[in-house]
Amino acid sequence: MWKRYSTVVTSILVADRQDSFVTRKISETNLEYGGVPGDLHFGLTKLAGTRELMYERGSEIFNRRQVSIVSVEECAIIAEKLGVHQVLPEWLGANIVLEGFEGLTGLTPGSRIIFPSGAGILCEGENLPCLGPGKVLQENYPNERKLSTRFIKSSLGLRGIVGIVEQPGKISAGDKAEIVAYSHSD
Amino acid sequence: MWKRYSTVVTSILVADRQDSFVTRKISETNLEYGGVPGDLHFGLTKLAGTRELMYERGSEIFNRRQVSIVSVEECAIIAEKLGVHQVLPEWLGANIVLEGFEGLTGLTPGSRIIFPSGAGILCEGENLPCLGPGKVLQENYPNERKLSTRFIKSSLGLRGIVGIVEQPGKISAGDKAEIVAYSHSD
């Protein structure tokens, strides 16, 4: 039911600007309950928005979208589908970039990503595409047409996952991490 | 991608004895972040055990098993498979019993159960069977053979789900709740 895979953490990133979800690379961080300290999405709770229409808009809910994780391979596929040179993890607001694990976005919720320090992230499933990153893409490729809407369609199933910090601890660019994948079919 | 279903809360239960995971019925509770106040499994964190072998045993981790939810229909199927009169939700340590929603245990992680007060639970997926409830079953049916181990096999896929309190609030026996089910295939 559980399978283990190796992957490499190519980058750690944080969205620590006042006015943007765009992230920037940092060499390491100490994951806390709630996410990446200083990040826009950090917190054990958040306000319900368009992704949580089952709750009253603006009401406080538990934050299951603490950390955003993407893969080098899937970002490259999105870029290819859009016909652009590259799709940077920064533009997607990603906090962690992994390389060497195929099909990250399809990782079953309940799976874990475990880091050498012991820190671990609980997978909450696919990060469904929204308009924001597409707009950033459009700004970076002003000569391409309709990137902001094309991004949503092109990145479905490829835009990475969100997760909850299950065990706090240090994570660093270059870490070799383990994916403990849960599978119903085995 | 999202579908809504109606269900009825037939019971609310709490495990508030010192020495047992067995629950008892209460008329209502106020869900808090962390679960059902006073319950054995209440807490935003827990200690890693046999269900979380990816972490050092006994180390503190986030608690994704805050609330246990079972269905009347699935408990009846387990009882039939075991050849016993009934399998009480109390014996499974359940906190919430639902009726009228088929296939609760297969509910996709990321789905929600929303109560009339606005309170909501985030589904974290199947509660994989373990030995404890089977032992309680055996105590209640001393003339049946090997119930504690047969329970594990018979209840796989039927033993309900675990979840996280996503929005605190009051829940009561008799509530009509809504299941907001996430589906990849639609």
mmCIF file of C-alpha atoms in Angstrom:
data_model
loop_
_atom_site.group_PDB
_atom_site.id
_atom_site.type_symbol
_atom_site.label_atom_id
_atom_site.label_comp_id
_atom_site.label_asym_id
_atom_site.label_seq_id
_atom_site.Cartn_x
_atom_site.Cartn_y
_atom_site.Cartn_z
ATOM 1 C CA MET A 1 0.000 0.000 0.000
ATOM 2 C CA TRP A 2 2.996 2.292 0.581
ATOM 3 C CA LYS A 3 5.829 2.779 -1.890
ATOM 4 C CA ARG A 4 8.981 4.783 -1.431
ATOM 5 C CA TYR A 5 10.670 6.896 -4.092
ATOM 6 C CA SER A 6 13.743 9.110 -4.087
ATOM 7 C CA THR A 7 13.626 12.707 -5.249
ATOM 8 C CA VAL A 8 15.904 15.734 -5.090
ATOM 9 C CA VAL A 9 14.949 19.151 -3.730
ATOM 10 C CA THR A 10 16.287 21.545 -6.353
ATOM 11 C CA SER A 11 14.976 24.750 -4.769
ATOM 12 C CA ILE A 12 13.336 26.195 -1.674
ATOM 13 C CA LEU A 13 11.354 29.404 -2.162
ATOM 14 C CA VAL A 14 9.387 31.923 -0.139
ATOM 15 C CA ALA A 15 6.748 34.552 -1.003
ATOM 16 C CA ASP A 16 7.849 37.269 1.401
ATOM 17 C CA ARG A 17 6.912 40.381 -0.534
ATOM 18 C CA GLN A 18 3.939 42.448 0.538
ATOM 19 C CA ASP A 19 2.162 42.568 -2.779
ATOM 20 C CA SER A 20 2.749 39.297 -4.609
ATOM 21 C CA PHE A 21 2.417 35.526 -4.387
ATOM 22 C CA VAL A 22 5.551 35.199 -6.543
ATOM 23 C CA THR A 23 8.285 33.405 -4.615
ATOM 24 C CA ARG A 24 12.066 33.840 -4.526
ATOM 25 C CA LYS A 25 14.773 31.275 -3.935
ATOM 26 C CA ILE A 26 16.337 30.821 -0.516
ATOM 27 C CA SER A 27 18.951 28.236 0.416
ATOM 28 C CA GLU A 28 17.020 26.677 3.286
ATOM 29 C CA THR A 29 14.150 27.142 5.709
ATOM 30 C CA ASN A 30 12.832 25.655 8.922
ATOM 31 C CA LEU A 31 9.387 24.281 8.210
ATOM 32 C CA GLU A 32 6.984 25.004 11.062
ATOM 33 C CA TYR A 33 3.435 23.857 11.673
ATOM 34 C CA GLY A 34 1.681 26.214 9.249
ATOM 35 C CA GLY A 35 4.262 26.187 6.467
ATOM 36 C CA VAL A 36 7.318 28.218 5.463
ATOM 37 C CA PRO A 37 7.883 31.021 8.005
ATOM 38 C CA GLY A 38 7.429 34.443 6.426
ATOM 39 C CA ASP A 39 5.561 33.050 3.435
ATOM 40 C CA LEU A 40 2.289 34.536 2.200
ATOM 41 C CA HIS A 41 0.499 31.220 2.726
ATOM 42 C CA PHE A 42 1.974 30.529 6.168
ATOM 43 C CA GLY A 43 -0.520 29.813 8.922
ATOM 44 C CA LEU A 44 -2.495 27.095 10.648
ATOM 45 C CA THR A 45 -5.612 28.943 9.528
ATOM 46 C CA LYS A 46 -6.593 31.019 6.516
ATOM 47 C CA LEU A 47 -9.665 32.868 5.297
ATOM 48 C CA ALA A 48 -12.059 30.893 3.108
ATOM 49 C CA GLY A 49 -11.860 32.039 -0.506
ATOM 50 C CA THR A 50 -12.913 30.919 -3.958
ATOM 51 C CA ARG A 51 -11.273 27.529 -3.436
ATOM 52 C CA GLU A 52 -13.424 26.877 -0.355
ATOM 53 C CA LEU A 53 -16.911 27.796 -1.495
ATOM 54 C CA MET A 54 -18.422 25.360 1.008
ATOM 55 C CA TYR A 55 -17.599 27.894 3.734
ATOM 56 C CA GLU A 56 -18.751 31.460 4.205
ATOM 57 C CA ARG A 57 -16.364 33.647 2.276
ATOM 58 C CA GLY A 58 -13.836 35.325 4.572
ATOM 59 C CA SER A 59 -14.514 33.056 7.533
ATOM 60 C CA GLU A 60 -11.556 31.428 9.282
ATOM 61 C CA ILE A 61 -10.782 27.833 8.328
ATOM 62 C CA PHE A 62 -7.904 25.421 8.838
ATOM 63 C CA ASN A 63 -5.164 25.960 6.239
ATOM 64 C CA ARG A 64 -4.561 22.844 4.169
ATOM 65 C CA ARG A 65 -2.698 24.892 1.527
ATOM 66 C CA GLN A 66 0.372 25.668 3.652
ATOM 67 C CA VAL A 67 3.046 24.659 1.172
ATOM 68 C CA SER A 68 3.079 24.521 -2.648
ATOM 69 C CA ILE A 69 5.296 21.906 -4.309
ATOM 70 C CA VAL A 70 6.049 21.607 -8.018
ATOM 71 C CA SER A 71 8.399 19.521 -10.125
ATOM 72 C CA VAL A 72 11.050 20.516 -12.664
ATOM 73 C CA GLU A 73 9.639 17.986 -15.113
ATOM 74 C CA GLU A 74 6.025 19.155 -14.924
ATOM 75 C CA CYS A 75 7.002 22.837 -15.212
ATOM 76 C CA ALA A 76 8.860 21.919 -18.409
ATOM 77 C CA ILE A 77 5.789 20.157 -19.797
ATOM 78 C CA ILE A 78 3.594 23.196 -19.065
ATOM 79 C CA ALA A 79 6.139 25.436 -20.839
ATOM 80 C CA GLU A 80 6.158 23.134 -23.839
ATOM 81 C CA LYS A 81 2.371 23.062 -24.021
ATOM 82 C CA LEU A 82 2.243 26.866 -23.830
ATOM 83 C CA GLY A 83 5.067 27.294 -26.339
ATOM 84 C CA VAL A 84 7.190 29.416 -23.993
ATOM 85 C CA HIS A 85 10.848 29.030 -23.048
ATOM 86 C CA GLN A 86 10.210 28.211 -19.395
ATOM 87 C CA VAL A 87 7.694 28.297 -16.572
ATOM 88 C CA LEU A 88 9.556 29.313 -13.439
ATOM 89 C CA PRO A 89 8.419 27.834 -10.104
ATOM 90 C CA GLU A 90 8.651 31.392 -8.767
ATOM 91 C CA TRP A 91 5.774 32.435 -11.037
ATOM 92 C CA LEU A 92 3.603 29.636 -9.639
ATOM 93 C CA GLY A 93 4.288 30.696 -6.045
ATOM 94 C CA ALA A 94 5.983 27.362 -5.396
ATOM 95 C CA ASN A 95 7.802 26.788 -2.083
ATOM 96 C CA ILE A 96 9.564 23.563 -2.964
ATOM 97 C CA VAL A 97 10.794 22.278 -6.319
ATOM 98 C CA LEU A 98 11.443 18.560 -6.723
ATOM 99 C CA GLU A 99 13.233 16.720 -9.506
ATOM 100 C CA GLY A 100 13.263 13.045 -10.389
ATOM 101 C CA PHE A 101 9.773 11.994 -9.340
ATOM 102 C CA GLU A 102 7.387 11.448 -12.208
ATOM 103 C CA GLY A 103 3.780 12.567 -11.919
ATOM 104 C CA LEU A 104 4.076 14.675 -8.753
ATOM 105 C CA THR A 105 0.684 16.315 -9.315
ATOM 106 C CA GLY A 106 -0.983 12.904 -9.313
ATOM 107 C CA LEU A 107 0.482 11.966 -5.933
ATOM 108 C CA THR A 108 -2.339 10.496 -3.844
ATOM 109 C CA PRO A 109 -3.471 12.670 -0.929
ATOM 110 C CA GLY A 110 -2.230 11.119 2.293
ATOM 111 C CA SER A 111 1.209 10.521 0.767
ATOM 112 C CA ARG A 112 4.209 12.154 2.436
ATOM 113 C CA ILE A 113 7.431 13.913 1.445
ATOM 114 C CA ILE A 114 10.113 13.204 4.043
ATOM 115 C CA PHE A 115 13.321 15.255 4.273
ATOM 116 C CA PRO A 116 16.724 14.226 5.686
ATOM 117 C CA SER A 117 16.139 16.267 8.880
ATOM 118 C CA GLY A 118 13.004 14.239 9.580
ATOM 119 C CA ALA A 119 10.722 17.082 8.491
ATOM 120 C CA GLY A 120 7.686 15.888 6.594
ATOM 121 C CA ILE A 121 4.870 17.237 4.453
ATOM 122 C CA LEU A 122 1.459 15.609 4.152
ATOM 123 C CA CYS A 123 0.156 15.710 0.576
ATOM 124 C CA GLU A 124 -3.293 17.310 0.271
ATOM 125 C CA GLY A 125 -3.527 16.715 -3.458
ATOM 126 C CA GLU A 126 -3.455 18.643 -6.698
ATOM 127 C CA ASN A 127 -3.098 22.399 -6.630
ATOM 128 C CA LEU A 128 -5.848 23.269 -9.073
ATOM 129 C CA PRO A 129 -4.739 26.005 -11.481
ATOM 130 C CA CYS A 130 -6.061 29.549 -11.040
ATOM 131 C CA LEU A 131 -5.601 32.817 -12.942
ATOM 132 C CA GLY A 132 -2.786 34.404 -10.905
ATOM 133 C CA PRO A 133 0.228 32.510 -12.253
ATOM 134 C CA GLY A 134 -1.085 32.827 -15.799
ATOM 135 C CA LYS A 135 -1.096 36.609 -15.404
ATOM 136 C CA VAL A 136 2.518 36.536 -14.223
ATOM 137 C CA LEU A 137 3.397 34.357 -17.216
ATOM 138 C CA GLN A 138 1.688 36.886 -19.494
ATOM 139 C CA GLU A 139 3.780 39.712 -17.995
ATOM 140 C CA ASN A 140 6.930 37.721 -18.672
ATOM 141 C CA TYR A 141 5.945 36.850 -22.238
ATOM 142 C CA PRO A 142 4.076 39.936 -23.455
ATOM 143 C CA ASN A 143 4.193 38.803 -27.090
ATOM 144 C CA GLU A 144 2.399 35.510 -26.442
ATOM 145 C CA ARG A 145 -1.386 35.446 -26.688
ATOM 146 C CA LYS A 146 -3.876 34.650 -23.927
ATOM 147 C CA LEU A 147 -1.315 33.075 -21.618
ATOM 148 C CA SER A 148 -3.305 33.795 -18.471
ATOM 149 C CA THR A 149 -6.264 31.697 -19.546
ATOM 150 C CA ARG A 150 -4.277 29.145 -21.548
ATOM 151 C CA PHE A 151 -2.229 28.478 -18.407
ATOM 152 C CA ILE A 152 -5.255 27.078 -16.570
ATOM 153 C CA LYS A 153 -6.001 24.496 -19.246
ATOM 154 C CA SER A 154 -2.367 23.641 -19.964
ATOM 155 C CA SER A 155 -1.346 23.205 -16.342
ATOM 156 C CA LEU A 156 -4.241 21.033 -15.190
ATOM 157 C CA GLY A 157 -2.735 17.879 -13.717
ATOM 158 C CA LEU A 158 0.764 19.409 -13.888
ATOM 159 C CA ARG A 159 0.739 22.399 -11.523
ATOM 160 C CA GLY A 160 1.961 20.486 -8.471
ATOM 161 C CA ILE A 161 0.420 19.806 -5.091
ATOM 162 C CA VAL A 162 -0.359 21.534 -1.826
ATOM 163 C CA GLY A 163 0.408 20.142 1.577
ATOM 164 C CA ILE A 164 0.448 20.478 5.337
ATOM 165 C CA VAL A 165 3.602 20.488 7.463
ATOM 166 C CA GLU A 166 3.245 17.255 9.406
ATOM 167 C CA GLN A 167 6.626 17.340 11.126
ATOM 168 C CA PRO A 168 8.572 20.604 11.434
ATOM 169 C CA GLY A 169 12.257 20.726 10.577
ATOM 170 C CA LYS A 170 14.948 22.094 8.328
ATOM 171 C CA ILE A 171 14.801 21.650 4.564
ATOM 172 C CA SER A 172 17.542 22.756 2.177
ATOM 173 C CA ALA A 173 18.095 23.071 -1.541
ATOM 174 C CA GLY A 174 20.010 19.968 -2.571
ATOM 175 C CA ASP A 175 18.312 17.702 -0.027
ATOM 176 C CA LYS A 176 17.568 14.181 -1.152
ATOM 177 C CA ALA A 177 13.996 13.605 -0.067
ATOM 178 C CA GLU A 178 11.825 10.516 0.050
ATOM 179 C CA ILE A 179 8.304 10.319 -1.277
ATOM 180 C CA VAL A 180 6.194 7.839 0.667
ATOM 181 C CA ALA A 181 3.334 7.327 -1.743
ATOM 182 C CA TYR A 182 0.019 5.870 -0.729
ATOM 183 C CA SER A 183 -1.679 3.674 -3.290
ATOM 184 C CA HIS A 184 -5.168 2.186 -3.093
ATOM 185 C CA SER A 185 -4.576 -0.292 -5.872
ATOM 186 C CA ASP A 186 -1.708 -2.282 -4.373
ATOM 187 C CA MET B 1 -15.384 18.207 -10.053
ATOM 188 C CA TRP B 2 -17.465 18.799 -6.913
ATOM 189 C CA LYS B 3 -20.736 17.043 -6.148
ATOM 190 C CA ARG B 4 -23.039 17.599 -3.204
ATOM 191 C CA TYR B 5 -24.911 14.898 -1.324
ATOM 192 C CA SER B 6 -27.239 14.965 1.669
ATOM 193 C CA THR B 7 -26.649 12.808 4.711
ATOM 194 C CA VAL B 8 -28.009 12.606 8.254
ATOM 195 C CA VAL B 9 -25.917 12.647 11.433
ATOM 196 C CA THR B 10 -27.411 9.827 13.494
ATOM 197 C CA SER B 11 -24.963 10.050 16.412
ATOM 198 C CA ILE B 12 -22.186 12.129 17.920
ATOM 199 C CA LEU B 13 -19.759 10.263 20.182
ATOM 200 C CA VAL B 14 -16.740 10.943 22.366
ATOM 201 C CA ALA B 15 -13.967 8.765 23.817
ATOM 202 C CA ASP B 16 -13.608 10.451 27.194
ATOM 203 C CA ARG B 17 -12.643 7.513 29.389
ATOM 204 C CA GLN B 18 -9.111 7.213 30.666
ATOM 205 C CA ASP B 19 -8.440 3.686 29.500
ATOM 206 C CA SER B 20 -10.273 3.105 26.241
ATOM 207 C CA PHE B 21 -10.758 4.335 22.690
ATOM 208 C CA VAL B 22 -14.384 3.169 22.856
ATOM 209 C CA THR B 23 -16.739 6.119 22.429
ATOM 210 C CA ARG B 24 -20.116 6.934 23.997
ATOM 211 C CA LYS B 25 -23.025 8.867 22.571
ATOM 212 C CA ILE B 26 -23.537 12.539 23.371
ATOM 213 C CA SER B 27 -26.259 14.756 21.970
ATOM 214 C CA GLU B 28 -23.969 17.435 20.578
ATOM 215 C CA THR B 29 -20.473 18.883 20.636
ATOM 216 C CA ASN B 30 -18.629 21.981 19.560
ATOM 217 C CA LEU B 31 -15.975 20.935 17.084
ATOM 218 C CA GLU B 32 -12.732 22.811 17.652
ATOM 219 C CA TYR B 33 -9.526 22.891 15.643
ATOM 220 C CA GLY B 34 -8.088 19.568 16.769
ATOM 221 C CA GLY B 35 -11.318 17.577 16.915
ATOM 222 C CA VAL B 36 -13.980 16.758 19.517
ATOM 223 C CA PRO B 37 -13.085 18.428 22.848
ATOM 224 C CA GLY B 38 -12.367 15.856 25.541
ATOM 225 C CA ASP B 39 -11.861 13.048 23.029
ATOM 226 C CA LEU B 40 -8.878 10.714 23.163
ATOM 227 C CA HIS B 41 -7.817 11.759 19.650
ATOM 228 C CA PHE B 42 -8.296 15.504 20.186
ATOM 229 C CA GLY B 43 -5.322 17.686 19.368
ATOM 230 C CA LEU B 44 -3.611 19.628 16.627
ATOM 231 C CA THR B 45 -0.630 17.337 17.135
ATOM 232 C CA LYS B 46 -0.155 13.703 18.110
ATOM 233 C CA LEU B 47 2.735 11.327 18.636
ATOM 234 C CA ALA B 48 3.825 9.304 15.603
ATOM 235 C CA GLY B 49 2.834 5.667 15.941
ATOM 236 C CA THR B 50 2.474 2.548 13.837
ATOM 237 C CA ARG B 51 0.328 4.397 11.307
ATOM 238 C CA GLU B 52 3.089 6.951 10.711
ATOM 239 C CA LEU B 53 6.191 4.810 10.255
ATOM 240 C CA MET B 54 7.773 7.494 8.079
ATOM 241 C CA TYR B 55 8.442 9.472 11.282
ATOM 242 C CA GLU B 56 10.484 8.609 14.342
ATOM 243 C CA ARG B 57 8.167 6.731 16.669
ATOM 244 C CA GLY B 58 6.936 8.945 19.481
ATOM 245 C CA SER B 59 7.935 12.200 17.806
ATOM 246 C CA GLU B 60 5.358 14.982 17.588
ATOM 247 C CA ILE B 61 3.523 15.337 14.281
ATOM 248 C CA PHE B 62 0.459 17.179 13.033
ATOM 249 C CA ASN B 63 -2.737 15.255 13.800
ATOM 250 C CA ARG B 64 -4.653 14.387 10.642
ATOM 251 C CA ARG B 65 -6.703 11.765 12.534
ATOM 252 C CA GLN B 66 -8.704 14.220 14.645
ATOM 253 C CA VAL B 67 -12.162 12.831 13.990
ATOM 254 C CA SER B 68 -13.378 9.338 13.039
ATOM 255 C CA ILE B 69 -16.535 9.080 10.927
ATOM 256 C CA VAL B 70 -18.431 5.896 10.074
ATOM 257 C CA SER B 71 -21.726 5.097 8.391
ATOM 258 C CA VAL B 72 -24.707 3.066 9.563
ATOM 259 C CA GLU B 73 -24.747 1.197 6.266
ATOM 260 C CA GLU B 74 -21.071 0.200 6.292
ATOM 261 C CA CYS B 75 -21.207 -0.921 9.944
ATOM 262 C CA ALA B 76 -24.124 -3.186 8.952
ATOM 263 C CA ILE B 77 -22.111 -4.672 6.090
ATOM 264 C CA ILE B 78 -19.154 -5.394 8.398
ATOM 265 C CA ALA B 79 -21.532 -7.096 10.873
ATOM 266 C CA GLU B 80 -23.007 -9.211 8.095
ATOM 267 C CA LYS B 81 -19.572 -10.230 6.851
ATOM 268 C CA LEU B 82 -18.517 -11.193 10.385
ATOM 269 C CA GLY B 83 -21.806 -12.997 11.090
ATOM 270 C CA VAL B 84 -22.552 -10.940 14.198
ATOM 271 C CA HIS B 85 -25.728 -9.109 15.164
ATOM 272 C CA GLN B 86 -24.220 -5.624 15.002
ATOM 273 C CA VAL B 87 -21.018 -3.617 14.928
ATOM 274 C CA LEU B 88 -21.547 -0.570 17.103
ATOM 275 C CA PRO B 89 -19.817 2.693 16.113
ATOM 276 C CA GLU B 90 -18.805 2.937 19.783
ATOM 277 C CA TRP B 91 -16.605 -0.138 19.391
ATOM 278 C CA LEU B 92 -14.815 1.479 16.438
ATOM 279 C CA GLY B 93 -14.113 4.654 18.399
ATOM 280 C CA ALA B 94 -16.240 6.625 15.964
ATOM 281 C CA ASN B 95 -17.041 10.283 16.710
ATOM 282 C CA ILE B 96 -19.686 10.824 14.052
ATOM 283 C CA VAL B 97 -22.141 8.362 12.497
ATOM 284 C CA LEU B 98 -23.725 9.224 9.164
ATOM 285 C CA GLU B 99 -26.654 7.604 7.404
ATOM 286 C CA GLY B 100 -27.795 7.857 3.807
ATOM 287 C CA PHE B 101 -24.490 8.330 1.992
ATOM 288 C CA GLU B 102 -23.279 5.282 0.137
ATOM 289 C CA GLY B 103 -19.597 4.393 0.168
ATOM 290 C CA LEU B 104 -18.423 6.779 2.877
ATOM 291 C CA THR B 105 -15.079 4.989 3.253
ATOM 292 C CA GLY B 106 -14.309 5.606 -0.424
ATOM 293 C CA LEU B 107 -14.869 9.355 -0.107
ATOM 294 C CA THR B 108 -11.975 11.083 -1.884
ATOM 295 C CA PRO B 109 -9.535 12.888 0.432
ATOM 296 C CA GLY B 110 -10.078 16.620 0.067
ATOM 297 C CA SER B 111 -13.857 16.170 0.218
ATOM 298 C CA ARG B 112 -15.753 17.934 3.010
ATOM 299 C CA ILE B 113 -18.618 17.240 5.400
ATOM 300 C CA ILE B 114 -20.477 20.479 6.129
ATOM 301 C CA PHE B 115 -22.899 20.836 9.049
ATOM 302 C CA PRO B 116 -25.854 23.227 9.439
ATOM 303 C CA SER B 117 -23.866 25.469 11.841
ATOM 304 C CA GLY B 118 -21.221 25.992 9.154
ATOM 305 C CA ALA B 119 -18.788 23.610 10.872
ATOM 306 C CA GLY B 120 -16.832 21.504 8.423
ATOM 307 C CA ILE B 121 -14.571 18.483 8.363
ATOM 308 C CA LEU B 122 -11.881 17.876 5.756
ATOM 309 C CA CYS B 123 -11.735 14.230 4.681
ATOM 310 C CA GLU B 124 -8.275 12.682 5.034
ATOM 311 C CA GLY B 125 -9.319 9.339 3.607
ATOM 312 C CA GLU B 126 -9.922 5.789 4.716
ATOM 313 C CA ASN B 127 -9.362 4.836 8.332
ATOM 314 C CA LEU B 128 -7.379 1.658 7.788
ATOM 315 C CA PRO B 129 -8.496 -1.123 10.145
ATOM 316 C CA CYS B 130 -6.333 -2.072 13.118
ATOM 317 C CA LEU B 131 -6.581 -4.662 15.882
ATOM 318 C CA GLY B 132 -8.198 -2.596 18.651
ATOM 319 C CA PRO B 133 -11.830 -2.572 17.523
ATOM 320 C CA GLY B 134 -11.631 -6.272 16.656
ATOM 321 C CA LYS B 135 -10.619 -7.006 20.237
ATOM 322 C CA VAL B 136 -13.632 -5.060 21.525
ATOM 323 C CA LEU B 137 -15.847 -7.004 19.112
ATOM 324 C CA GLN B 138 -14.394 -10.247 20.454
ATOM 325 C CA GLU B 139 -15.207 -9.182 24.021
ATOM 326 C CA ASN B 140 -18.788 -8.507 22.997
ATOM 327 C CA TYR B 141 -19.160 -11.785 21.102
ATOM 328 C CA PRO B 142 -17.099 -14.269 23.156
ATOM 329 C CA ASN B 143 -18.596 -17.272 21.334
ATOM 330 C CA GLU B 144 -17.486 -16.129 17.877
ATOM 331 C CA ARG B 145 -14.077 -17.194 16.600
ATOM 332 C CA LYS B 146 -11.106 -15.000 15.718
ATOM 333 C CA LEU B 147 -13.121 -11.785 15.545
ATOM 334 C CA SER B 148 -10.152 -9.556 16.306
ATOM 335 C CA THR B 149 -8.234 -10.621 13.217
ATOM 336 C CA ARG B 150 -11.270 -11.257 11.005
ATOM 337 C CA PHE B 151 -12.348 -7.688 11.702
ATOM 338 C CA ILE B 152 -9.320 -6.285 9.868
ATOM 339 C CA LYS B 153 -10.047 -8.166 6.662
ATOM 340 C CA SER B 154 -13.810 -7.738 6.838
ATOM 341 C CA SER B 155 -13.756 -4.022 7.502
ATOM 342 C CA LEU B 156 -11.234 -2.983 4.867
ATOM 343 C CA GLY B 157 -12.905 -0.336 2.724
ATOM 344 C CA LEU B 158 -15.834 -0.125 5.167
ATOM 345 C CA ARG B 159 -14.400 1.177 8.421
ATOM 346 C CA GLY B 160 -15.036 4.853 7.690
ATOM 347 C CA ILE B 161 -12.758 7.829 7.326
ATOM 348 C CA VAL B 162 -10.644 10.176 9.398
ATOM 349 C CA GLY B 163 -10.635 13.917 9.082
ATOM 350 C CA ILE B 164 -9.467 17.321 10.218
ATOM 351 C CA VAL B 165 -11.730 20.024 11.649
ATOM 352 C CA GLU B 166 -11.567 22.678 8.943
ATOM 353 C CA GLN B 167 -14.142 25.041 10.438
ATOM 354 C CA PRO B 168 -15.088 24.817 14.121
ATOM 355 C CA GLY B 169 -18.741 24.838 15.184
ATOM 356 C CA LYS B 170 -21.582 22.973 16.778
ATOM 357 C CA ILE B 171 -22.692 19.578 15.508
ATOM 358 C CA SER B 172 -25.692 17.671 16.837
ATOM 359 C CA ALA B 173 -27.257 14.258 16.501
ATOM 360 C CA GLY B 174 -30.061 14.648 13.962
ATOM 361 C CA ASP B 175 -28.233 17.279 11.895
ATOM 362 C CA LYS B 176 -28.723 17.082 8.174
ATOM 363 C CA ALA B 177 -25.219 17.440 6.779
ATOM 364 C CA GLU B 178 -23.887 17.949 3.289
ATOM 365 C CA ILE B 179 -21.082 15.965 1.736
ATOM 366 C CA VAL B 180 -19.111 17.996 -0.777
ATOM 367 C CA ALA B 181 -17.312 15.251 -2.640
ATOM 368 C CA TYR B 182 -14.271 15.856 -4.780
ATOM 369 C CA SER B 183 -13.965 13.738 -7.883
ATOM 370 C CA HIS B 184 -11.035 13.548 -10.289
ATOM 371 C CA SER B 185 -13.026 11.832 -13.002
ATOM 372 C CA ASP B 186 -15.671 14.464 -13.704
#
